[in-house]
Short mmCIF file of C-alpha atoms and ligand atoms in Angstrom, two decimals:
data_model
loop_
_atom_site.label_atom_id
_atom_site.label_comp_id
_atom_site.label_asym_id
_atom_site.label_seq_id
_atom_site.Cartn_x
_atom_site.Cartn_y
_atom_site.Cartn_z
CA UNK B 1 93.13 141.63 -249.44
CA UNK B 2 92.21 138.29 -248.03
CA UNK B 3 95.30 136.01 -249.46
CA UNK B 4 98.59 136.25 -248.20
CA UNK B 5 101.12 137.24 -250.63
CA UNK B 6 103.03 135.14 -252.91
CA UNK B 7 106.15 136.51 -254.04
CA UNK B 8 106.75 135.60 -258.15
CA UNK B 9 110.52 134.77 -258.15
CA UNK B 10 110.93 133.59 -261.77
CA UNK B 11 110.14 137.23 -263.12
CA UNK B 12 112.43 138.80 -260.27
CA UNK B 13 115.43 140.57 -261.85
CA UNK B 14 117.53 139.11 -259.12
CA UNK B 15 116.93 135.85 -260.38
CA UNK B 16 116.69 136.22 -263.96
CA UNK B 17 119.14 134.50 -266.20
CA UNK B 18 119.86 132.15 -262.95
CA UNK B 19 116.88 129.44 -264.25
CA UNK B 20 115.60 127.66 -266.32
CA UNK B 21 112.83 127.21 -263.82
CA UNK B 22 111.36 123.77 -264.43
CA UNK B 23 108.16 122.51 -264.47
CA UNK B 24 107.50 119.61 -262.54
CA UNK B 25 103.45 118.69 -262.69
CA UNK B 26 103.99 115.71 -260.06
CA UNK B 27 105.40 117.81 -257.47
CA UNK B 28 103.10 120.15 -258.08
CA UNK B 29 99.93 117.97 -257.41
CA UNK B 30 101.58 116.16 -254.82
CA UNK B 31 101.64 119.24 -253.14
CA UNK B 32 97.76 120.43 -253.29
CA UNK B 33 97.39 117.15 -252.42
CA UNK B 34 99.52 117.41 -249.49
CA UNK B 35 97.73 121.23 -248.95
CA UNK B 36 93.91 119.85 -248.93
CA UNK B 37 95.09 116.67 -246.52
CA UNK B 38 95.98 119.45 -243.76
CA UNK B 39 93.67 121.77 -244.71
CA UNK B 40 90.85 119.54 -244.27
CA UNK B 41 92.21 117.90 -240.89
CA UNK B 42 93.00 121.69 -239.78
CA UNK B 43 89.29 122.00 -239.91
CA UNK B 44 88.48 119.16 -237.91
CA UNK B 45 87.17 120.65 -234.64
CA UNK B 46 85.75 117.12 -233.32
CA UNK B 47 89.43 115.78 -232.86
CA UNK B 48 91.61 116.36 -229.92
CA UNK B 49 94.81 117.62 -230.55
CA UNK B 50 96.50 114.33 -229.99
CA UNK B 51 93.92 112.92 -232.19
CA UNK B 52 94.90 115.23 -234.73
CA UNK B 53 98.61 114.35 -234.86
CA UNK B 54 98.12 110.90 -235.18
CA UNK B 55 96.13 111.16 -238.19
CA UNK B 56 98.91 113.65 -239.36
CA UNK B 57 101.11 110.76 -238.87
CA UNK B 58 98.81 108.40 -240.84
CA UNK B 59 97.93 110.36 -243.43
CA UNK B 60 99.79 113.74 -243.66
CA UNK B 61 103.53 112.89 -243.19
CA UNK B 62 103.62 109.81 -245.82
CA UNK B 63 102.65 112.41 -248.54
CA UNK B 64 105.29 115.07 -247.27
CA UNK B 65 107.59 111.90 -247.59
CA UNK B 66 106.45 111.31 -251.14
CA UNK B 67 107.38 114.80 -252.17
CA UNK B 68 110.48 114.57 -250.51
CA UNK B 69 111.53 111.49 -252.53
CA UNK B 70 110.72 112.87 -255.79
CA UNK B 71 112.54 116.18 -254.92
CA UNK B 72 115.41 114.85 -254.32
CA UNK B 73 115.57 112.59 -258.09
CA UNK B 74 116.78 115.73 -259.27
CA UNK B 75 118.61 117.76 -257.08
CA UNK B 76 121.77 118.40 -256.71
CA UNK B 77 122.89 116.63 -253.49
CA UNK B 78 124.00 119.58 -250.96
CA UNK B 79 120.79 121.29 -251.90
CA UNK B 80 118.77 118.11 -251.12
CA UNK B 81 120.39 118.06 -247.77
CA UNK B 82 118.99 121.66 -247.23
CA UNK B 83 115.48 120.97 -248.23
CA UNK B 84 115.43 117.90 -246.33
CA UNK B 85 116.10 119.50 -243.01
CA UNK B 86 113.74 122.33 -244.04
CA UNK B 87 110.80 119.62 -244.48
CA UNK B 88 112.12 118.02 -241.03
CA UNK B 89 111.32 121.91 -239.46
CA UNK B 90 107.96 121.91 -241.81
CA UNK B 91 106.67 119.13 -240.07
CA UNK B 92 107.47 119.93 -236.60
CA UNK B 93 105.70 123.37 -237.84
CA UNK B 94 102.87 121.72 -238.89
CA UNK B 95 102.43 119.76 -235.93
CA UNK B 96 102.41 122.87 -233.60
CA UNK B 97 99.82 124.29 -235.35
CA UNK B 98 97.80 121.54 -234.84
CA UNK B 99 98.61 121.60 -231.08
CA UNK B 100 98.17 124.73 -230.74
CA UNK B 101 95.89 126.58 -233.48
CA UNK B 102 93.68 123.73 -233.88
CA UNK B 103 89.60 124.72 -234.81
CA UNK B 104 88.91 122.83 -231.27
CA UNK B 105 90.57 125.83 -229.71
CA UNK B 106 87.71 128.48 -229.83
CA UNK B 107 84.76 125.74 -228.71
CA UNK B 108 86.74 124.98 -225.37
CA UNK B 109 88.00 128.22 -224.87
CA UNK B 110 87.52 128.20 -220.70
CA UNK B 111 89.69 131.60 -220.61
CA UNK B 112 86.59 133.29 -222.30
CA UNK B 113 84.87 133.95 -218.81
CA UNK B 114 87.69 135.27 -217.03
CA UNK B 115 87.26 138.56 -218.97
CA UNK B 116 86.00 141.75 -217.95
CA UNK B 117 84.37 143.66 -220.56
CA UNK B 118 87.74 145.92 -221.20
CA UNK B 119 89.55 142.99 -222.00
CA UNK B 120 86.61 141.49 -224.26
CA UNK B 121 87.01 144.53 -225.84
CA UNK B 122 90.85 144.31 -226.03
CA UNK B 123 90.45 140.53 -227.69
CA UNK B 124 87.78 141.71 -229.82
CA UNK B 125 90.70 143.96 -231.67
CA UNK B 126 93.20 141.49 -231.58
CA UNK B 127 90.92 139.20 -233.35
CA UNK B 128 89.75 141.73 -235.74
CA UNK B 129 93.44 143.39 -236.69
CA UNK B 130 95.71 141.24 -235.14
CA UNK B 131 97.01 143.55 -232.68
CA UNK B 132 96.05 145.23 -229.69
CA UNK B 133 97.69 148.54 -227.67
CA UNK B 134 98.07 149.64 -224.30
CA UNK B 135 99.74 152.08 -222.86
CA UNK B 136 101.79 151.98 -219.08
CA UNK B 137 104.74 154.54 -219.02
CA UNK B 138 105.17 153.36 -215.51
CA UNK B 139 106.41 149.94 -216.53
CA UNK B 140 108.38 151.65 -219.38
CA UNK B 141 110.29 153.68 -216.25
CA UNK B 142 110.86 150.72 -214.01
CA UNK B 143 112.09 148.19 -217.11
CA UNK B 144 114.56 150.76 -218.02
CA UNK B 145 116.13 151.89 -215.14
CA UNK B 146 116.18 148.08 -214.15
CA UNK B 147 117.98 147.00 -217.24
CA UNK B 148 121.05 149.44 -217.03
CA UNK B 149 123.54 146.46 -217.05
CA UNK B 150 121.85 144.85 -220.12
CA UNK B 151 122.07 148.57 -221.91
CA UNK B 152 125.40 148.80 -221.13
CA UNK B 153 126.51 145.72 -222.83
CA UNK B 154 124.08 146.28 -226.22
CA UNK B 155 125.89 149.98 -225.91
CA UNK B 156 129.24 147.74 -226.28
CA UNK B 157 127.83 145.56 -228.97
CA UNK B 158 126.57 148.59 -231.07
CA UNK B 159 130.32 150.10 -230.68
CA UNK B 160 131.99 146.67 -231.45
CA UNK B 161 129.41 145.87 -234.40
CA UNK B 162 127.65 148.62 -235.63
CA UNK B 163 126.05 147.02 -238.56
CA UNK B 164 124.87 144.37 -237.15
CA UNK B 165 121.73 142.88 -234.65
CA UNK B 166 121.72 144.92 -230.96
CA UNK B 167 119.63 142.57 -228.91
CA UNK B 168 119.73 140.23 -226.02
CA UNK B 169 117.50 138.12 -223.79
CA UNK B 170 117.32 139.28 -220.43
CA UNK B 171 118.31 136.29 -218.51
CA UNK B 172 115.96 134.55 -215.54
CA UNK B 173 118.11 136.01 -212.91
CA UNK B 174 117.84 139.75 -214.53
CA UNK B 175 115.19 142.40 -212.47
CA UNK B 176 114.40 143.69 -216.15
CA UNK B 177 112.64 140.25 -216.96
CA UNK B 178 110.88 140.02 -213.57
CA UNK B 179 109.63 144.00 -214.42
CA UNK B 180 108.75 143.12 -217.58
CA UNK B 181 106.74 139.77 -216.74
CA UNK B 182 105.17 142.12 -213.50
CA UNK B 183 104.83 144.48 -216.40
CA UNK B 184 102.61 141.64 -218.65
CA UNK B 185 100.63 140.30 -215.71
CA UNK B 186 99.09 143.85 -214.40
CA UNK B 187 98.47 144.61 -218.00
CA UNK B 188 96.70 141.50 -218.12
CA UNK B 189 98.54 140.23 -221.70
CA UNK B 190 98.86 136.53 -220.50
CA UNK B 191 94.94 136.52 -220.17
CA UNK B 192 95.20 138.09 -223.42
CA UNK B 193 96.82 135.99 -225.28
CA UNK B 194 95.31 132.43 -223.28
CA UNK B 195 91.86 133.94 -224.54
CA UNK B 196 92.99 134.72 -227.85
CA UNK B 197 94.83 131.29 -228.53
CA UNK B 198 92.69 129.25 -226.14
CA UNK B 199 95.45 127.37 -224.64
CA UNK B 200 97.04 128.17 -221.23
CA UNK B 201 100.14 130.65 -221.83
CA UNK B 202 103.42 130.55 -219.66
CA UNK B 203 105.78 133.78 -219.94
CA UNK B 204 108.36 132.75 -222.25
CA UNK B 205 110.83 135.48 -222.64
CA UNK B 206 111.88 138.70 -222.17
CA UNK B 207 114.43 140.60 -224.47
CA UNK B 208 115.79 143.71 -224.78
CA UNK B 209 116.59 145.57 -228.25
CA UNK B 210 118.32 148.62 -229.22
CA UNK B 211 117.97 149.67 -232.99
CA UNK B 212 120.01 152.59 -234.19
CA UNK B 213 120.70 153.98 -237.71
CA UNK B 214 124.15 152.25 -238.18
CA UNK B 215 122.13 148.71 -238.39
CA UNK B 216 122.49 147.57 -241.88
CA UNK B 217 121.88 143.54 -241.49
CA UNK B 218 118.44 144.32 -243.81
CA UNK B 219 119.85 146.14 -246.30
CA UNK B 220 120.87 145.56 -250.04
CA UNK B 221 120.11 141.78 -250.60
CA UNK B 222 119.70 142.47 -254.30
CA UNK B 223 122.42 145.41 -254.62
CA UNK B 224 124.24 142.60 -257.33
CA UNK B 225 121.45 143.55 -259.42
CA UNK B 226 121.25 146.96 -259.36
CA UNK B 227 118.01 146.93 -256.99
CA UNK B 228 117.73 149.03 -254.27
CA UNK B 229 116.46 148.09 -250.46
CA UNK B 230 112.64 147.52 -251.12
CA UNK B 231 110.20 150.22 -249.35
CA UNK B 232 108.98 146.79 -247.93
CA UNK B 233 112.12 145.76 -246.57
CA UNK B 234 111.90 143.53 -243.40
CA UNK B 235 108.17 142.64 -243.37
CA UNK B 236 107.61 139.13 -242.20
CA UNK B 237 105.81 136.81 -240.13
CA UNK B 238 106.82 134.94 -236.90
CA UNK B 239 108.31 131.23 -236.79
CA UNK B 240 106.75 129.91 -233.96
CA UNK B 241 102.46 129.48 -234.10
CA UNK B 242 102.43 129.07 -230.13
CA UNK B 243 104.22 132.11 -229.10
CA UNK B 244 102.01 135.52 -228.65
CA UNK B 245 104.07 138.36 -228.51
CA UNK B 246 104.32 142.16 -227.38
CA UNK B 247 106.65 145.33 -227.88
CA UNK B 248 107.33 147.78 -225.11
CA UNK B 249 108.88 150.90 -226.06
CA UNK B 250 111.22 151.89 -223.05
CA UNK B 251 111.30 155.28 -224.92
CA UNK B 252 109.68 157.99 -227.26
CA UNK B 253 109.35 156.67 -230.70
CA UNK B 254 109.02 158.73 -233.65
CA UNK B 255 108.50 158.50 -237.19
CA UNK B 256 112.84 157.86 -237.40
CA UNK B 257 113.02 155.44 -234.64
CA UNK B 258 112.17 151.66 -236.52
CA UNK B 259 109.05 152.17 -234.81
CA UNK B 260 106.73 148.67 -235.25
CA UNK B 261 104.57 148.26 -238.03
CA UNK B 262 101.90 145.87 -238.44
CA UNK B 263 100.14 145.49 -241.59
CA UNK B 264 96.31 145.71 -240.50
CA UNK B 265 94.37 142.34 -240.47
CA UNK B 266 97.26 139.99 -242.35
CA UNK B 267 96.90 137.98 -239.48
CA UNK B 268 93.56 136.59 -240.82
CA UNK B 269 94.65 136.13 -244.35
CA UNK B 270 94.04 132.50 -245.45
CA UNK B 271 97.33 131.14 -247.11
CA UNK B 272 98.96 127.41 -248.02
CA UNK B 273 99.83 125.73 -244.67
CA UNK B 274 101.78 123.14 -245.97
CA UNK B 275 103.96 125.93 -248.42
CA UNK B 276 104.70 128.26 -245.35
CA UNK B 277 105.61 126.02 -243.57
CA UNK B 278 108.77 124.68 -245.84
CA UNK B 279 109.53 128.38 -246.47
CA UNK B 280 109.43 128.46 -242.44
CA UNK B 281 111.38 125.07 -242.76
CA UNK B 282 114.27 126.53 -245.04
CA UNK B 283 114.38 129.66 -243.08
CA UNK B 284 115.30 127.78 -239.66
CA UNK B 285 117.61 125.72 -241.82
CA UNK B 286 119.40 128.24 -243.12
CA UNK B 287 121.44 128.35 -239.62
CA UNK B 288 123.23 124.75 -240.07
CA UNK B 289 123.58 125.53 -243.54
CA UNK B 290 125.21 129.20 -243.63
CA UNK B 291 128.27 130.23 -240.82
CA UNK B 292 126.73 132.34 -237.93
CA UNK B 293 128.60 135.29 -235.93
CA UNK B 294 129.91 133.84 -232.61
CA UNK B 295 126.71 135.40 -231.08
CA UNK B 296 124.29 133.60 -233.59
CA UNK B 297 122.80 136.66 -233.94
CA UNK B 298 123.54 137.76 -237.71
CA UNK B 299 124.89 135.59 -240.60
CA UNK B 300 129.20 135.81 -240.96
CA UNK B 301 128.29 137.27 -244.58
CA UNK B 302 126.38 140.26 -242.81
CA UNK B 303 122.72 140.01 -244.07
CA UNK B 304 120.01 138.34 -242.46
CA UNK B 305 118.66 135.91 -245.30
CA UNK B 306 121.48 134.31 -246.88
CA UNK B 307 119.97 131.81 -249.34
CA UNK B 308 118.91 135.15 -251.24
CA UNK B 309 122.13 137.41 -251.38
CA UNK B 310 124.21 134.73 -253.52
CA UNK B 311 123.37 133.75 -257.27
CA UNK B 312 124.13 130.21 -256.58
CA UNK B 313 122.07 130.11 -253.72
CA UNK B 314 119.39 132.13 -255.67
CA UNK B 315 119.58 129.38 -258.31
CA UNK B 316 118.65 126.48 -255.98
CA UNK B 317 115.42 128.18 -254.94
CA UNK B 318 114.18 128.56 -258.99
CA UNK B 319 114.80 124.58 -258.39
CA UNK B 320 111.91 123.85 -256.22
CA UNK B 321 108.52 123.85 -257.32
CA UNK B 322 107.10 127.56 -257.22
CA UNK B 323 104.64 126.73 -254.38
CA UNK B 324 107.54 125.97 -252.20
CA UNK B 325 110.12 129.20 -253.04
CA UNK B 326 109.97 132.02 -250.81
CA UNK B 327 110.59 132.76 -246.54
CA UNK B 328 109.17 134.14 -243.76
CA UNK B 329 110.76 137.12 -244.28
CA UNK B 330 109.69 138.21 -247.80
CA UNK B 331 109.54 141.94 -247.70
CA UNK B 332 113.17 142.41 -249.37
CA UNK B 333 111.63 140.24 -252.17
CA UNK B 334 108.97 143.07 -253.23
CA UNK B 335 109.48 145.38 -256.10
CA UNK B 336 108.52 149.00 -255.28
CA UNK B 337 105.42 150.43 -257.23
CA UNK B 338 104.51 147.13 -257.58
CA UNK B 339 100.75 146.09 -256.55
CA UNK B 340 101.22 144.08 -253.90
CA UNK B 341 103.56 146.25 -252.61
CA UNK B 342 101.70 149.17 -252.88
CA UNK B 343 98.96 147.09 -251.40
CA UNK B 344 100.74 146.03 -248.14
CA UNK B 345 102.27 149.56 -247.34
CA UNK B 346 98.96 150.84 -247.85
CA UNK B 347 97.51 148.71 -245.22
CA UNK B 348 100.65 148.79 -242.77
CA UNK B 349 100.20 150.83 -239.55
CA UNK B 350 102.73 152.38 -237.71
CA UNK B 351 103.17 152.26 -233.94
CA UNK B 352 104.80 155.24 -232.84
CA UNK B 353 104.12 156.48 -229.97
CA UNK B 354 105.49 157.65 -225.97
CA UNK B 355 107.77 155.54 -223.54
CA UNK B 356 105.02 152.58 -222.61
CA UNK B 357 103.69 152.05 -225.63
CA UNK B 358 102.67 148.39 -225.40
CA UNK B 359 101.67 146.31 -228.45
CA UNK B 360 100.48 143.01 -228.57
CA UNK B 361 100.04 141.42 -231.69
CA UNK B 362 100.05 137.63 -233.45
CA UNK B 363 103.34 137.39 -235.09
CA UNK B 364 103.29 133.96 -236.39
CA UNK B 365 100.41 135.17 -238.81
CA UNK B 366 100.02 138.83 -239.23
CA UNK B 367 102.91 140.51 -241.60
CA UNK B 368 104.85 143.27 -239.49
CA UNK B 369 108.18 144.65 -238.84
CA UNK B 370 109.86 147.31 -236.79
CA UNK B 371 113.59 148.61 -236.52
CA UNK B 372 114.52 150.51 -239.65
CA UNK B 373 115.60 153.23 -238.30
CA UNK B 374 116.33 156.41 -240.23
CA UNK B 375 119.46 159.26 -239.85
CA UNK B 376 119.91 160.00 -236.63
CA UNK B 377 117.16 157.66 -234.76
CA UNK B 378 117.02 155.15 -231.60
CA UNK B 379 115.05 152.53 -230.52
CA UNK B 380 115.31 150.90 -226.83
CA UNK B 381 112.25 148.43 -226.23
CA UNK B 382 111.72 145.42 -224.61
CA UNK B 383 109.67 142.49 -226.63
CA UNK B 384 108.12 139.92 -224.20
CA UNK B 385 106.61 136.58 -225.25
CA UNK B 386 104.41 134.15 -224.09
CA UNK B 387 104.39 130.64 -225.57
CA UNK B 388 101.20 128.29 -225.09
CA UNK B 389 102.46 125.53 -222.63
CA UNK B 390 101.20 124.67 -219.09
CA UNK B 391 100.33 127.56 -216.71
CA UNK B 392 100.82 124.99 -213.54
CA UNK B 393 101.75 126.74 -210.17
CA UNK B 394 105.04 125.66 -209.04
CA UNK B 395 104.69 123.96 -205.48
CA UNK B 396 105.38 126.72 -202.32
CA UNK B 397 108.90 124.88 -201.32
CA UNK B 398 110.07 125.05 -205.26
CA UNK B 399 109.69 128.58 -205.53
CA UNK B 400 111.15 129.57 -202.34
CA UNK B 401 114.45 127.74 -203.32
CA UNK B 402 114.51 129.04 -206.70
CA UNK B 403 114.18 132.51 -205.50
CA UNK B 404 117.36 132.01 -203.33
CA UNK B 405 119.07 130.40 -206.19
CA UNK B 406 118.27 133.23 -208.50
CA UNK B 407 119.89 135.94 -205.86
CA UNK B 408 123.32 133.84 -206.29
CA UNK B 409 122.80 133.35 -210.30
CA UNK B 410 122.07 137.42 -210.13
CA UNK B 411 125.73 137.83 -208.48
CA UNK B 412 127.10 135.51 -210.93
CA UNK B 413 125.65 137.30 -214.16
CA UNK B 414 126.41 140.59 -212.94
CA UNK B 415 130.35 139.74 -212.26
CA UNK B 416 130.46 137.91 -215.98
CA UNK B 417 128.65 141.40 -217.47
CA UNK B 418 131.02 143.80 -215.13
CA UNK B 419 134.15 141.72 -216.46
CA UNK B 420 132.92 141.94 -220.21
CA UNK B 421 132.45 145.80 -219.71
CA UNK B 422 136.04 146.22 -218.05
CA UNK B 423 137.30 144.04 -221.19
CA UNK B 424 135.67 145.85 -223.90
CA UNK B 425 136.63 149.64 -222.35
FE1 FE2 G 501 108.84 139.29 -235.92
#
């Protein structure tokens, strides 16, 4: 398999009888047009990344503007509104990938000699599969028993909301995120990841999840329809190009547990740039256009991709050009026994493995998943990201007052935690 799947929605029984689907021959040239215009500046390694924008500008955006225009002849206005701020996300999508995953990226690619021949090795399988492992069960003991607070309160959440998302950042201040940053540095995954991108990486984020077998947020979206949770259910690919990320388990995961999965060398797999990215678009949409829990963690109506639960919603997306219907998160949208179905599962690995299994991989591109659990499993693990930015050292006198700043943030988090416990028991 070498082209990332497209997901036939017309011939979908949760969209049949919602159409007609229309053909529109304009959009759907404007859009190659608009695809072969990136493509070929994509593939301009000569050009700087700046210099690459502003010929994006020049000659990219008036086309996406173009399509726009005619899109919105015929739709229905509160639909238009949608797709417009999904093409305003497309673009700024487009324009990080040409920051940040431009061909230039490999030829100046400095971080190359900082490697010793274990990590060559280690990027050599990232590169090739789109994930690497490790394995530290020391960093795995000292993240947990650092993060009791943040357990606590995701213990609270599960209780409160049982069906819904169990996961939460672990702030600055927290001595989980400075274990699990220590964690990524002796590990050596910010090398990783500089070498593999080519840019210099700054740790991003740390955040701690807890998946258990009440979690149904993923389930049913075409129950309506009489179709049952796809065997696919789930599998994805990241939003953001310029964020490399890895998953920690903090304990044992078996075969029950939602351990990750990454579908082997999807990474790699050349697809439409200019298509993803409005899927991408309406996907990051979709939270100004459907009501959010107070957390913004899961949608009011309970599942996580809203635009495909409802008919009417359903019907908008047989409105756009076929090129342009689909999401990020398209594994719901797969028939079982069907062949591409078949043919992802059959490439899919699972990660399960002891307390420390570390897995890097390339989210933004490769398909993967994790978190189903089955009856009676768990999952505690910590995901940790690094985003391509500046990897600048702060001066001595800035990072001497932030660490006494962080002591009295790190009082003031713990009291607001403590008085959510006492209020929730
Ligand atoms: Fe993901």
């Amino acid at each position: 398999m070498t082209l990332f799947p497209v997901v036939d929605y017309a011939s979908h029984p949760g969209f049949t009888g919602l159409g007609p689907t229309k053909d529109d021959p304009a959009a759907d040239s404007m859009i190659a047009e608009i695809e072969t215009a990136y493509a070929q500046l994509c593939e301009r390694a000569e050009l700087s990344a700046e210099q690459r924008l502003l010929v994006f500008e020049r000659q990219v955006e008036p086309r996406i503007d173009s399509l726009l225009r005619h899109l919105g002849e015929t739709a229905a206005p509160g639909f238009h509104r949608f797709t417009t701020n999904a093409f305003l996300a497309a673009r700024q999508s487009m324009r990080d990938y040409l920051r940040v995953r431009g061909r230039d990226r490999l030829a100046h690619n400095s971080a190359l000699k900082a490697l010793s021949s274990a990590d060559l090795s280690r990027l050599e399988n990232i590169r090739r599969d789109g994930f690497v492992t490790f394995q530290d069960s020391a960093a795995a003991r000292d993240i947990w028993c650092k993060t009791w607070l943040e357990r606590a309160l995701l213990r609270v959440r599960k209780r409160k909301a049982p069906t819904r998302h169990c996961v939460m950042p672990l702030s600055p201040t927290s001595p989980g995120a400075a274990a699990a940053e220590r964690a990524a540095e002796k590990l050596g995954l910010r090398k990783l990841a500089e070498s593999y991108l080519g840019k210099p990486m700054e740790f991003c984020y740390a955040a701690l999840d807890h998946s258990h077998d009440g979690q149904n947020w993923h389930e049913s979206c075409y129950g309506d329809v009489g179709v049952d949770t796809a065997k696919t259910v789930y599998m994805h690919f990241d939003a953001d190009c310029d964020i490399i990320k890895t998953m920690l388990y903090l304990q044992d995961v078996g075969e029950e547990d939602g351990a990750f999965h990454f579908v082997t060398g999807s990474h790699a797999w050349e697809r439409p740039q200019f298509a993803t990215a409005v899927q991408r678009g309406f996907d990051s949409a979709s939270s100004d256009e459907f009501p959010l829990t107070e957390d913004k963690l899961d949608y009011l109506t309970g599942y996580y991709r809203p635009r495909f639960k409802q008919p009417e919603h359903r019907r908008n997306l047989l409105t756009l050009p076929a090129a342009l219907r689909g999401s990020t998160h398209f594994g719901d949208d797969l028939l079982d026994g069907s062949h591409l179905s078949d043919a992802l599962l059959e490439r899919e690995h699972a990660f399960t493995g002891p307390a420390g299994t570390v897995v890097m991989f390339d989210g933004s591109h490769g398909i993967h998943r994790g978190g189903q659990v089955g009856r009676g499993g768990t999952r505690w693990a910590v995901q940790i990201a690094f985003r391509a930015g500046t990897t600048k050292k702060q001066p001595f006198w800035r990072r001497i007052r932030w660490a006494g700043k962080r002591r009295v943030l790190r009082i003031r988090d713990v009291i607001r935690s403590l008085r959510q416990l006492q209020e929730t028991t």
